[in-house]
Short mmCIF file of C-alpha atoms (C1' of nucleotides) in Angstrom, two decimals:
data_model
loop_
_atom_site.label_atom_id
_atom_site.label_comp_id
_atom_site.label_asym_id
_atom_site.label_seq_id
_atom_site.Cartn_x
_atom_site.Cartn_y
_atom_site.Cartn_z
CA MET U 15 -19.84 -6.78 63.70
CA THR U 16 -18.96 -10.50 64.61
CA LEU U 17 -18.83 -12.09 68.07
CA GLU U 18 -16.31 -14.79 68.16
CA LYS U 19 -17.55 -16.52 71.36
CA LEU U 20 -21.08 -16.84 70.34
CA GLY U 21 -20.19 -17.99 66.75
CA ASN U 22 -18.18 -20.98 68.23
CA LEU U 23 -21.16 -22.07 70.07
CA ASP U 24 -23.67 -25.22 69.68
CA LYS U 25 -26.21 -23.97 67.46
CA GLU U 26 -28.98 -25.01 69.92
CA ARG U 27 -27.82 -22.57 72.49
CA LYS U 28 -26.54 -19.86 69.76
CA ASP U 29 -30.13 -19.98 68.63
CA ALA U 30 -31.54 -19.83 72.12
CA ILE U 31 -29.54 -16.52 72.65
CA ILE U 32 -30.29 -15.24 69.38
CA ASN U 33 -33.90 -15.64 69.43
CA ALA U 34 -34.32 -14.36 72.99
CA ALA U 35 -32.49 -11.31 72.00
CA LEU U 36 -34.36 -10.85 69.00
CA MET U 37 -37.81 -10.86 70.48
CA GLU U 38 -36.75 -8.47 73.60
CA PHE U 39 -35.13 -6.52 71.30
CA ALA U 40 -38.17 -6.30 68.77
CA THR U 41 -40.66 -5.79 71.70
CA LYS U 42 -38.91 -3.26 73.66
CA GLY U 43 -36.22 -1.21 71.54
CA TYR U 44 -32.74 -1.18 72.24
CA ASP U 45 -32.59 0.72 75.06
CA GLU U 46 -35.49 -0.78 77.15
CA ALA U 47 -34.55 -4.35 76.35
CA SER U 48 -33.12 -5.98 79.51
CA THR U 49 -30.02 -8.13 79.26
CA ILE U 50 -31.32 -10.42 82.13
CA ILE U 51 -34.39 -11.27 80.51
CA ILE U 52 -32.60 -12.15 77.38
CA ALA U 53 -30.32 -14.52 79.35
CA LYS U 54 -33.17 -15.78 81.27
CA ASN U 55 -35.46 -16.63 78.00
CA ALA U 56 -32.34 -17.98 76.61
CA GLY U 57 -32.11 -20.51 79.38
CA ILE U 58 -28.64 -19.49 81.06
CA SER U 59 -27.57 -16.80 83.45
CA LYS U 60 -26.58 -13.32 82.63
CA GLY U 61 -23.15 -14.05 83.66
CA LEU U 62 -22.65 -16.59 81.17
CA MET U 63 -24.15 -14.50 78.30
CA PHE U 64 -21.83 -11.66 78.83
CA HIS U 65 -19.20 -14.31 78.66
CA TYR U 66 -20.42 -14.98 74.80
CA VAL U 67 -21.50 -11.55 74.08
CA ASN U 68 -19.06 -8.72 75.05
CA SER U 69 -21.64 -5.94 75.36
CA LYS U 70 -25.34 -5.12 74.89
CA LYS U 71 -24.51 -3.25 72.03
CA ASP U 72 -22.23 -5.91 70.51
CA LEU U 73 -25.09 -8.30 70.56
CA PHE U 74 -27.51 -5.70 69.25
CA LEU U 75 -25.47 -5.17 66.15
CA TYR U 76 -24.35 -8.33 65.66
CA LEU U 77 -28.03 -9.25 65.51
CA TYR U 78 -28.48 -6.42 62.86
CA ASP U 79 -25.73 -7.93 60.62
CA TYR U 80 -26.88 -11.63 61.14
CA SER U 81 -30.60 -10.71 60.42
CA LEU U 82 -29.86 -8.71 57.42
CA GLU U 83 -28.08 -11.49 55.96
CA ILE U 84 -30.53 -14.28 56.41
CA ILE U 85 -33.04 -11.90 54.63
CA LEU U 86 -31.07 -10.76 52.06
CA ASP U 87 -29.65 -14.15 51.03
CA ASP U 88 -33.22 -15.85 51.33
CA PHE U 89 -34.53 -13.08 48.96
CA TRP U 90 -31.60 -12.94 46.26
CA GLY U 91 -32.00 -16.58 46.42
CA SER U 92 -35.81 -16.53 45.70
CA ILE U 93 -35.79 -13.76 43.06
CA ASN U 94 -35.04 -14.49 39.57
CA MET U 95 -33.13 -11.53 37.95
CA ASN U 96 -33.56 -13.21 34.34
CA GLU U 97 -37.02 -12.12 34.31
CA LYS U 98 -36.86 -8.79 32.51
CA ASP U 99 -40.56 -7.89 32.71
CA MET U 100 -40.93 -5.00 35.13
CA LEU U 101 -44.59 -6.14 36.32
CA VAL U 102 -43.52 -9.69 36.79
CA ARG U 103 -40.46 -8.86 38.68
CA CYS U 104 -42.55 -6.81 40.87
CA ARG U 105 -44.93 -9.52 41.15
CA GLN U 106 -42.16 -11.50 42.33
CA ILE U 107 -40.80 -9.00 44.83
CA ALA U 108 -44.37 -8.65 46.16
CA PHE U 109 -44.64 -12.20 46.93
CA ILE U 110 -41.35 -13.05 48.21
CA LYS U 111 -41.61 -10.30 50.56
CA MET U 112 -44.75 -11.66 51.97
CA GLU U 113 -43.35 -15.20 52.61
CA LEU U 114 -40.11 -13.76 54.29
CA LEU U 115 -42.48 -11.89 56.69
CA HIS U 116 -44.18 -15.29 57.29
CA LYS U 117 -40.80 -17.23 57.54
CA HIS U 118 -38.95 -14.66 59.65
CA PRO U 119 -41.34 -12.57 61.44
CA GLN U 120 -38.89 -12.17 64.41
CA LEU U 121 -36.54 -10.82 61.97
CA PHE U 122 -38.92 -8.27 60.67
CA ASP U 123 -39.87 -7.38 63.76
CA PHE U 124 -36.56 -6.66 64.86
CA PHE U 125 -35.82 -4.51 61.85
CA GLN U 126 -38.60 -2.61 62.67
CA ALA U 127 -37.48 -1.89 66.15
CA ALA U 128 -34.06 -1.42 65.17
CA ILE U 129 -34.63 1.26 62.34
CA TYR U 130 -36.99 3.13 64.57
CA THR U 131 -34.80 3.43 67.52
CA ASP U 132 -33.79 6.64 69.00
CA SER U 133 -30.94 5.37 71.28
CA GLN U 134 -27.86 7.42 70.13
CA GLU U 135 -25.68 4.42 71.42
CA VAL U 136 -26.17 2.50 67.89
CA LYS U 137 -28.18 5.02 65.84
CA ILE U 138 -25.21 6.23 64.13
CA GLU U 139 -23.88 2.63 63.09
CA LEU U 140 -27.22 1.63 62.42
CA ASP U 141 -27.38 4.74 59.99
CA LYS U 142 -24.40 3.75 58.38
CA LYS U 143 -25.21 0.45 57.62
CA GLY U 144 -28.56 1.54 56.42
CA LYS U 145 -27.13 3.79 53.74
CA ASP U 146 -25.28 1.03 52.33
CA ILE U 147 -28.13 -1.31 51.72
CA ARG U 148 -30.55 1.49 50.52
CA GLY U 149 -27.76 2.64 48.14
CA ASN U 150 -26.57 -0.93 47.05
CA SER U 151 -29.48 -3.27 47.23
CA PHE U 152 -32.63 -1.13 46.37
CA HIS U 153 -31.44 0.23 42.56
CA LYS U 154 -30.10 -3.53 41.66
CA LEU U 155 -33.71 -4.48 42.06
CA PHE U 156 -34.81 -3.11 39.17
CA GLU U 157 -31.74 -3.54 36.98
CA ASN U 158 -31.92 -5.10 33.43
CA ILE U 159 -35.46 -4.39 32.75
CA ASP U 160 -36.89 -4.70 29.33
CA GLU U 161 -38.21 -0.99 28.52
CA THR U 162 -39.57 -1.94 25.21
CA LYS U 163 -42.75 -2.77 26.48
CA PHE U 164 -43.49 0.71 28.32
CA LYS U 165 -45.48 2.74 26.30
CA ASP U 166 -43.84 5.12 24.13
CA ASN U 167 -45.54 8.56 24.99
CA ILE U 168 -44.31 8.47 28.63
CA ASP U 169 -41.09 9.19 30.49
CA ILE U 170 -39.98 5.38 31.02
CA GLN U 171 -37.99 6.24 34.61
CA LYS U 172 -40.99 7.98 35.77
CA ALA U 173 -43.46 5.22 34.93
CA LYS U 174 -40.84 3.12 36.62
CA ASP U 175 -41.29 5.22 39.76
CA LEU U 176 -44.72 5.02 39.97
CA ILE U 177 -44.81 1.34 39.27
CA ILE U 178 -42.24 0.87 42.21
CA TRP U 179 -44.30 3.16 44.21
CA SER U 180 -47.69 1.16 43.58
CA LEU U 181 -45.60 -1.90 44.30
CA ASN U 182 -45.10 -0.66 48.02
CA GLY U 183 -48.56 -0.25 48.28
CA ILE U 184 -49.81 -3.55 47.15
CA ALA U 185 -46.94 -5.17 49.02
CA ASP U 186 -48.17 -3.44 52.28
CA MET U 187 -51.86 -4.48 51.46
CA LEU U 188 -50.47 -7.90 51.47
CA GLN U 189 -48.66 -7.52 54.42
CA GLN U 190 -52.01 -6.30 56.40
CA LYS U 191 -53.97 -9.22 55.17
CA VAL U 192 -51.61 -11.94 56.14
CA LYS U 193 -50.85 -10.29 59.67
CA GLY U 194 -51.15 -12.61 62.32
CA LEU U 195 -52.43 -15.40 60.41
CA THR U 196 -51.15 -18.89 60.13
CA TRP U 197 -49.79 -20.23 56.75
CA GLU U 198 -52.55 -22.53 56.71
CA GLU U 199 -55.14 -19.81 57.28
CA ILE U 200 -54.26 -17.64 54.46
CA ASN U 201 -56.33 -17.92 51.26
CA TYR U 202 -53.16 -18.17 49.20
CA ASP U 203 -55.13 -18.36 45.45
CA GLN U 204 -57.49 -15.56 46.40
CA LEU U 205 -54.38 -13.01 47.46
CA ILE U 206 -52.66 -14.22 43.95
CA ALA U 207 -55.55 -13.27 42.31
CA GLU U 208 -56.22 -10.15 43.69
CA CYS U 209 -52.72 -9.02 43.47
CA ASP U 210 -52.33 -9.96 40.10
CA SER U 211 -55.64 -8.03 39.17
CA TYR U 212 -53.30 -5.07 40.37
CA PHE U 213 -50.74 -5.86 38.24
CA GLU U 214 -53.25 -6.41 35.57
CA ILE U 215 -54.15 -2.75 35.63
CA LEU U 216 -50.69 -1.61 35.77
CA ARG U 217 -50.04 -3.54 32.70
CA LYS U 218 -52.88 -1.81 30.85
CA SER U 219 -51.86 1.67 32.16
CA TYR U 220 -48.14 1.75 31.60
CA TYR U 221 -47.54 -1.00 29.12
CA LYS U 222 -48.31 -0.87 25.09
CA GLU U 223 -51.25 -2.53 23.87
CA GLY U 224 -50.75 -6.24 22.14
CA GLY U 225 -48.70 -9.14 22.57
CA ILE U 226 -49.69 -9.26 26.21
CA GLU U 227 -50.45 -12.42 26.33
CA ASN U 228 -47.61 -14.17 24.90
CA GLU U 229 -44.88 -11.74 26.30
CA CYS U 230 -45.97 -11.45 30.07
CA ASP U 231 -45.83 -14.68 31.92
CA PHE U 232 -47.28 -14.28 35.23
CA SER U 233 -46.62 -17.57 36.24
CA LYS U 234 -43.86 -17.85 39.09
CA MET H 23 -56.96 15.00 76.88
CA THR H 24 -57.05 18.55 78.25
CA LEU H 25 -55.03 20.46 80.64
CA GLU H 26 -56.83 23.14 82.44
CA LYS H 27 -53.98 24.74 84.09
CA LEU H 28 -52.02 24.73 81.20
CA GLY H 29 -55.00 26.16 78.87
CA ASN H 30 -55.28 29.07 81.11
CA LEU H 31 -51.73 30.29 80.49
CA ASP H 32 -50.28 33.60 78.91
CA LYS H 33 -49.75 32.19 75.50
CA GLU H 34 -45.88 33.10 75.82
CA ARG H 35 -45.35 30.71 78.74
CA LYS H 36 -47.82 28.10 76.95
CA ASP H 37 -46.03 27.94 73.65
CA ALA H 38 -42.65 27.78 75.54
CA ILE H 39 -43.51 24.39 77.39
CA ILE H 40 -45.32 23.16 74.53
CA ASN H 41 -42.44 23.58 72.44
CA ALA H 42 -40.15 22.61 74.84
CA ALA H 43 -42.27 19.23 75.26
CA LEU H 44 -42.73 18.85 71.60
CA MET H 45 -38.80 18.77 71.10
CA GLU H 46 -38.04 16.90 73.87
CA PHE H 47 -40.35 13.90 72.88
CA ALA H 48 -39.67 14.25 69.28
CA THR H 49 -35.95 13.83 69.63
CA LYS H 50 -35.93 11.25 72.53
CA GLY H 51 -39.27 9.20 72.43
CA TYR H 52 -41.50 9.29 75.25
CA ASP H 53 -39.82 7.15 77.54
CA GLU H 54 -36.33 8.64 77.30
CA ALA H 55 -37.82 12.19 77.25
CA SER H 56 -36.90 14.05 80.67
CA THR H 57 -39.40 16.14 82.40
CA ILE H 58 -36.39 18.20 83.64
CA ILE H 59 -35.08 19.24 80.27
CA ILE H 60 -38.37 20.06 79.17
CA ALA H 61 -38.78 22.55 82.30
CA LYS H 62 -35.53 23.93 81.70
CA ASN H 63 -35.83 24.45 77.79
CA ALA H 64 -39.40 26.24 78.66
CA GLY H 65 -37.26 28.42 81.22
CA ILE H 66 -39.13 27.32 84.15
CA SER H 67 -38.33 24.98 87.18
CA LYS H 68 -39.86 21.39 86.84
CA GLY H 69 -41.74 22.06 90.09
CA LEU H 70 -43.82 24.53 88.49
CA MET H 71 -44.23 22.67 85.31
CA PHE H 72 -45.56 19.86 87.24
CA HIS H 73 -47.95 22.23 88.82
CA TYR H 74 -49.26 23.21 85.27
CA VAL H 75 -49.65 19.90 83.76
CA ASN H 76 -50.60 16.74 86.32
CA SER H 77 -48.14 14.18 84.74
CA LYS H 78 -45.67 13.31 81.86
CA LYS H 79 -48.17 10.97 80.44
CA ASP H 80 -50.90 13.73 80.51
CA LEU H 81 -48.62 16.37 78.84
CA PHE H 82 -47.66 13.89 76.09
CA LEU H 83 -51.38 12.85 75.50
CA TYR H 84 -52.48 16.51 75.24
CA LEU H 85 -49.47 17.21 72.91
CA TYR H 86 -50.90 14.67 70.91
CA ASP H 87 -54.26 16.17 70.47
CA TYR H 88 -52.95 19.37 70.45
CA SER H 89 -50.98 18.71 67.33
CA LEU H 90 -53.32 16.70 65.82
CA GLU H 91 -55.91 19.50 65.81
CA ILE H 92 -53.77 22.17 64.42
CA ILE H 93 -52.25 19.91 61.55
CA LEU H 94 -56.03 18.76 60.69
CA ASP H 95 -57.55 21.98 60.82
CA ASP H 96 -54.97 23.61 58.76
CA PHE H 97 -55.05 20.60 56.38
CA TRP H 98 -59.06 20.48 55.72
CA GLY H 99 -59.01 24.13 55.45
CA SER H 100 -56.63 24.17 52.35
CA ILE H 101 -57.80 21.51 50.47
CA ASN H 102 -60.75 21.84 47.88
CA MET H 103 -63.27 19.37 48.40
CA ASN H 104 -65.16 20.57 45.51
CA GLU H 105 -62.81 19.16 43.18
CA LYS H 106 -63.79 16.29 41.89
CA ASP H 107 -61.07 15.29 39.58
CA MET H 108 -59.03 12.34 41.40
CA LEU H 109 -55.76 13.45 40.26
CA VAL H 110 -56.34 17.33 40.81
CA ARG H 111 -57.14 16.30 44.30
CA CYS H 112 -54.31 14.35 44.63
CA ARG H 113 -51.95 17.14 43.47
CA GLN H 114 -53.40 19.29 46.03
CA ILE H 115 -52.99 16.72 48.73
CA ALA H 116 -49.45 16.43 47.94
CA PHE H 117 -48.36 20.21 48.13
CA ILE H 118 -50.48 20.72 51.14
CA LYS H 119 -48.47 17.79 52.75
CA MET H 120 -45.42 19.56 51.81
CA GLU H 121 -46.37 22.97 53.03
CA LEU H 122 -47.58 21.59 56.27
CA LEU H 123 -44.42 19.91 56.77
CA HIS H 124 -43.01 23.00 56.53
CA LYS H 125 -44.99 25.14 58.49
CA HIS H 126 -45.06 22.53 61.46
CA PRO H 127 -41.92 20.55 61.47
CA GLN H 128 -41.83 20.09 65.13
CA LEU H 129 -45.36 18.56 65.02
CA PHE H 130 -44.63 16.02 62.43
CA ASP H 131 -41.21 15.18 64.21
CA PHE H 132 -43.45 14.54 67.16
CA PHE H 133 -45.76 12.40 65.36
CA GLN H 134 -43.10 10.44 63.83
CA ALA H 135 -41.78 9.57 67.45
CA ALA H 136 -45.25 9.34 69.12
CA ILE H 137 -46.50 6.61 66.42
CA TYR H 138 -43.33 4.60 66.74
CA THR H 139 -42.87 4.75 70.61
CA ASP H 140 -43.16 1.50 72.09
CA SER H 141 -43.76 2.40 75.79
CA GLN H 142 -46.58 0.86 77.05
CA GLU H 143 -47.74 3.70 79.31
CA VAL H 144 -48.90 5.45 76.55
CA LYS H 145 -49.16 3.16 73.68
CA ILE H 146 -52.56 2.19 74.23
CA GLU H 147 -54.33 5.26 74.11
CA LEU H 148 -52.34 6.18 71.10
CA ASP H 149 -53.49 3.61 69.14
CA LYS H 150 -57.19 4.43 70.19
CA LYS H 151 -56.90 7.74 68.78
CA GLY H 152 -54.82 6.78 65.76
CA LYS H 153 -57.81 3.97 64.82
CA ASP H 154 -60.18 6.73 64.72
CA ILE H 155 -58.31 9.07 62.47
CA ARG H 156 -57.09 6.49 59.99
CA GLY H 157 -60.82 5.28 59.85
CA ASN H 158 -62.48 8.78 59.92
CA SER H 159 -60.19 11.05 57.91
CA PHE H 160 -58.30 8.95 55.10
CA HIS H 161 -61.59 7.54 53.18
CA LYS H 162 -62.85 10.97 53.44
CA LEU H 163 -60.04 12.35 51.46
CA PHE H 164 -61.10 10.54 48.37
CA GLU H 165 -64.95 10.82 48.65
CA ASN H 166 -66.97 12.34 45.78
CA ILE H 167 -64.76 11.84 42.73
CA ASP H 168 -65.95 11.76 39.40
CA GLU H 169 -65.30 8.45 38.03
CA THR H 170 -66.44 8.74 34.96
CA LYS H 171 -62.92 10.19 33.58
CA PHE H 172 -61.31 6.85 34.55
CA LYS H 173 -60.97 4.39 31.57
CA ASP H 174 -63.68 1.96 31.17
CA ASN H 175 -61.90 -1.49 31.01
CA ILE H 176 -60.41 -1.31 34.68
CA ASP H 177 -61.63 -1.54 38.11
CA ILE H 178 -62.18 1.94 39.45
CA GLN H 179 -61.73 1.07 42.85
CA LYS H 180 -58.42 -0.72 42.02
CA ALA H 181 -57.23 1.93 39.88
CA LYS H 182 -57.98 4.50 42.70
CA ASP H 183 -55.93 2.40 45.07
CA LEU H 184 -53.14 2.55 42.53
CA ILE H 185 -53.50 6.10 42.45
CA ILE H 186 -52.99 6.74 46.18
CA TRP H 187 -50.24 4.50 46.52
CA SER H 188 -48.53 6.65 43.70
CA LEU H 189 -49.57 9.64 45.67
CA ASN H 190 -47.59 8.39 48.66
CA GLY H 191 -44.83 7.68 46.22
CA ILE H 192 -44.99 11.27 45.00
CA ALA H 193 -45.43 12.65 48.43
CA ASP H 194 -42.63 11.09 50.12
CA MET H 195 -40.19 12.16 47.07
CA LEU H 196 -41.48 15.63 47.67
CA GLN H 197 -40.51 15.54 51.36
CA GLN H 198 -37.16 14.03 50.95
CA LYS H 199 -36.10 16.80 48.44
CA VAL H 200 -37.58 19.45 50.66
CA LYS H 201 -36.21 18.21 54.07
CA GLY H 202 -33.90 20.24 55.64
CA LEU H 203 -34.18 23.09 53.06
CA THR H 204 -35.28 26.86 53.96
CA TRP H 205 -38.59 28.06 52.32
CA GLU H 206 -36.46 30.11 50.05
CA GLU H 207 -33.90 27.39 48.88
CA ILE H 208 -36.81 25.57 47.33
CA ASN H 209 -37.05 25.65 43.78
CA TYR H 210 -40.79 25.66 44.05
CA ASP H 211 -41.53 25.76 40.37
CA GLN H 212 -39.17 23.26 39.50
CA LEU H 213 -40.89 20.81 41.93
CA ILE H 214 -44.33 21.22 40.47
CA ALA H 215 -43.19 20.83 37.15
CA GLU H 216 -41.70 17.56 38.28
CA CYS H 217 -44.86 16.56 40.39
CA ASP H 218 -46.95 17.46 37.55
CA SER H 219 -44.98 15.27 35.16
CA TYR H 220 -45.87 12.40 37.31
CA PHE H 221 -49.61 13.23 37.26
CA GLU H 222 -49.38 13.71 33.79
CA ILE H 223 -48.14 10.06 33.40
CA LEU H 224 -50.98 9.00 35.54
CA ARG H 225 -53.44 10.85 33.71
CA LYS H 226 -52.77 9.03 30.76
CA SER H 227 -52.47 5.79 32.53
CA TYR H 228 -55.83 5.72 34.12
CA TYR H 229 -57.94 8.04 32.61
CA LYS H 230 -59.87 8.06 29.25
CA GLU H 231 -57.75 9.75 26.33
CA GLY H 232 -59.39 12.96 24.84
CA GLY H 233 -61.18 15.63 26.80
CA ILE H 234 -58.07 16.16 28.71
CA GLU H 235 -56.74 19.67 28.32
CA ASN H 236 -60.07 21.29 29.24
CA GLU H 237 -61.36 19.13 31.83
CA CYS H 238 -58.80 18.66 34.04
CA ASP H 239 -57.54 21.84 35.49
CA PHE H 240 -54.02 21.62 37.22
CA SER H 241 -54.12 25.05 38.32
CA LYS H 242 -54.47 25.30 42.21
"C1'" DT C 22 -45.98 48.26 107.55
"C1'" DC C 23 -47.40 44.45 108.02
"C1'" DA C 24 -49.92 40.03 106.50
"C1'" DT C 25 -52.13 37.66 103.07
"C1'" DT C 26 -51.80 35.22 98.99
"C1'" DC C 27 -50.16 34.07 95.01
"C1'" DA C 28 -46.05 32.24 91.94
"C1'" DT C 29 -42.01 29.92 92.01
"C1'" DT C 30 -37.73 27.39 93.17
"C1'" DT C 31 -35.05 24.32 95.08
"C1'" DA C 32 -33.82 20.75 97.84
"C1'" DC C 33 -34.95 15.75 98.52
"C1'" DC C 34 -36.62 11.61 97.74
"C1'" DA C 35 -37.91 6.66 97.27
"C1'" DT C 36 -37.45 3.60 94.00
"C1'" DT C 37 -36.05 1.47 90.18
"C1'" DT C 38 -32.94 -0.26 87.12
"C1'" DT C 39 -28.93 -1.03 84.64
"C1'" DG C 40 -24.98 -2.93 82.25
"C1'" DG C 41 -21.29 -5.31 84.14
"C1'" DT C 42 -17.87 -8.39 87.13
"C1'" DC C 43 -16.29 -11.89 89.94
"C1'" DA C 44 -15.43 -15.12 93.22
"C1'" DA C 45 -17.73 -19.59 94.10
"C1'" DT C 46 -19.63 -23.64 92.53
"C1'" DA C 47 -20.82 -27.80 89.58
"C1'" DG C 48 -19.37 -30.53 86.10
"C1'" DT C 49 -15.91 -33.25 83.40
"C1'" DC C 50 -12.23 -35.39 81.96
"C1'" DT C 51 -7.75 -38.10 82.67
"C1'" DA E 10 -7.92 -37.08 93.21
"C1'" DG E 11 -6.69 -33.00 90.72
"C1'" DA E 12 -7.02 -30.05 86.97
"C1'" DC E 13 -9.38 -27.44 84.10
"C1'" DT E 14 -13.78 -25.13 82.14
"C1'" DA E 15 -18.57 -23.95 82.06
"C1'" DT E 16 -21.78 -21.79 84.71
"C1'" DT E 17 -23.62 -19.47 88.32
"C1'" DG E 18 -25.81 -15.73 91.01
"C1'" DA E 19 -24.79 -12.48 94.38
"C1'" DC E 20 -23.01 -7.85 94.18
"C1'" DC E 21 -22.16 -3.13 92.67
"C1'" DA E 22 -21.81 1.70 91.80
"C1'" DA E 23 -24.16 4.95 89.34
"C1'" DA E 24 -27.28 7.33 87.13
"C1'" DA E 25 -31.63 9.11 86.36
"C1'" DT E 26 -36.68 8.99 87.24
"C1'" DG E 27 -40.94 11.33 88.22
"C1'" DG E 28 -43.10 13.67 91.51
"C1'" DT E 29 -43.44 16.39 96.06
"C1'" DA E 30 -43.62 19.93 99.45
"C1'" DA E 31 -41.43 22.91 102.08
"C1'" DA E 32 -38.90 27.51 101.32
"C1'" DT E 33 -38.57 31.44 99.13
"C1'" DG E 34 -39.92 35.64 96.52
"C1'" DA E 35 -43.17 39.05 94.52
"C1'" DA E 36 -46.98 41.47 94.63
"C1'" DT E 37 -51.37 43.14 96.73
"C1'" DG E 38 -54.17 45.30 99.82
"C1'" DA E 39 -55.33 47.63 103.90
#
DNA sequence: TCATTCATTTACCATTTTGGTCAATAGTCT
DNA sequence: AGACTATTGACCAAAATGGTAAATGAATGA
């Protein structure tokens, strides 16, 4: 979804509209979101806003693509896919996710609202896009992993699953601890330490013993 | 939240109202749900429905308590808390959850809608109740666990966390596989086998070696 | 048969809110 | 001044909402 008129705007106004819309949709959901409030918070009249965006629906879908692009670009720009150690990559993912959450809190809030919206008007098209992402991006995350590090007596694919699920848990925990805090209030070192202690256990659990210290580099 | 008038009704009509309301709220969310549709699907007029339930809000909160009670009773009635083996208990939880999902699909759908509703009208009271449950019930789930089975060189609490997160993943996987299928279409044995292969890995990963066969009883 | 009481319906309401439009205005450049 | 664009805000038709209360129907009892 592209909005020509909005795209050719000075950055300031464009951002004002986008931010106002993100916030409104994030807090109220699609149906309850009011176009007049968006316009007001963007500092323009409703009439002008509808001059830039053809309809509420288009604006919403535009925001979805826009947010997704920013987040995904940021994500794939941050992650080092040369790292073949599954656990180190997981560690990266956990922290990148946390950082993204802090860098773009509105975007994440918007996404949560977008995903759980019931509105028939946008749900179908949202589902379509969602499927693509989960299909495309997710399994890319764990491609090219060095499987020789895993213990021999376990099913490696299933072990990977378990690690991914554990990663989800760790990331959620991080997210909860960080929620609402400012960047300065966070004790980053402590967070890293706690996080690493979990990965340490995962390593002991799923990797072969020996050759640990030198092979597995936990530095970022 | 109790609704006197509704409680003193013949079961048939009461159920009709409850089911109609559950479905409507589940599919549309609180705000979008229409009282007239609920009444119609329950086979009565709107006027009569408002004679039984004072307001839309009361009906919604009543359903929340009602659903929760049914599910929790069923859950705690099914689980064997004498089982001290963490992994066996997890296995129980996974399957009970799956069974509950099949027994009361409407209730789960309703809950999902209820939890993710944005409506200011009910959100506050919902949050209140939600906190109680997570605080009370959840940590009860993993009380009284035999910790001697865990490996000595790892932090047991963290290992428990990792197992719980893995359980979440396993349960979600089960849920997805079972979604939409009828009870007969499900290859239960295969599901159990797959599930157990994950728990097998978890056992190898987090428990001490030896004494496995006889100590860990995977029969239900 | 009539009256009373209950269950139920139906017509109605007051209000709110919505996304979207368009004629009028203000501002800017030549 | 005149031409052109950017911007406003009053206005709309329509829907749909939760809730009410008078009217109707059914059942009971004398």
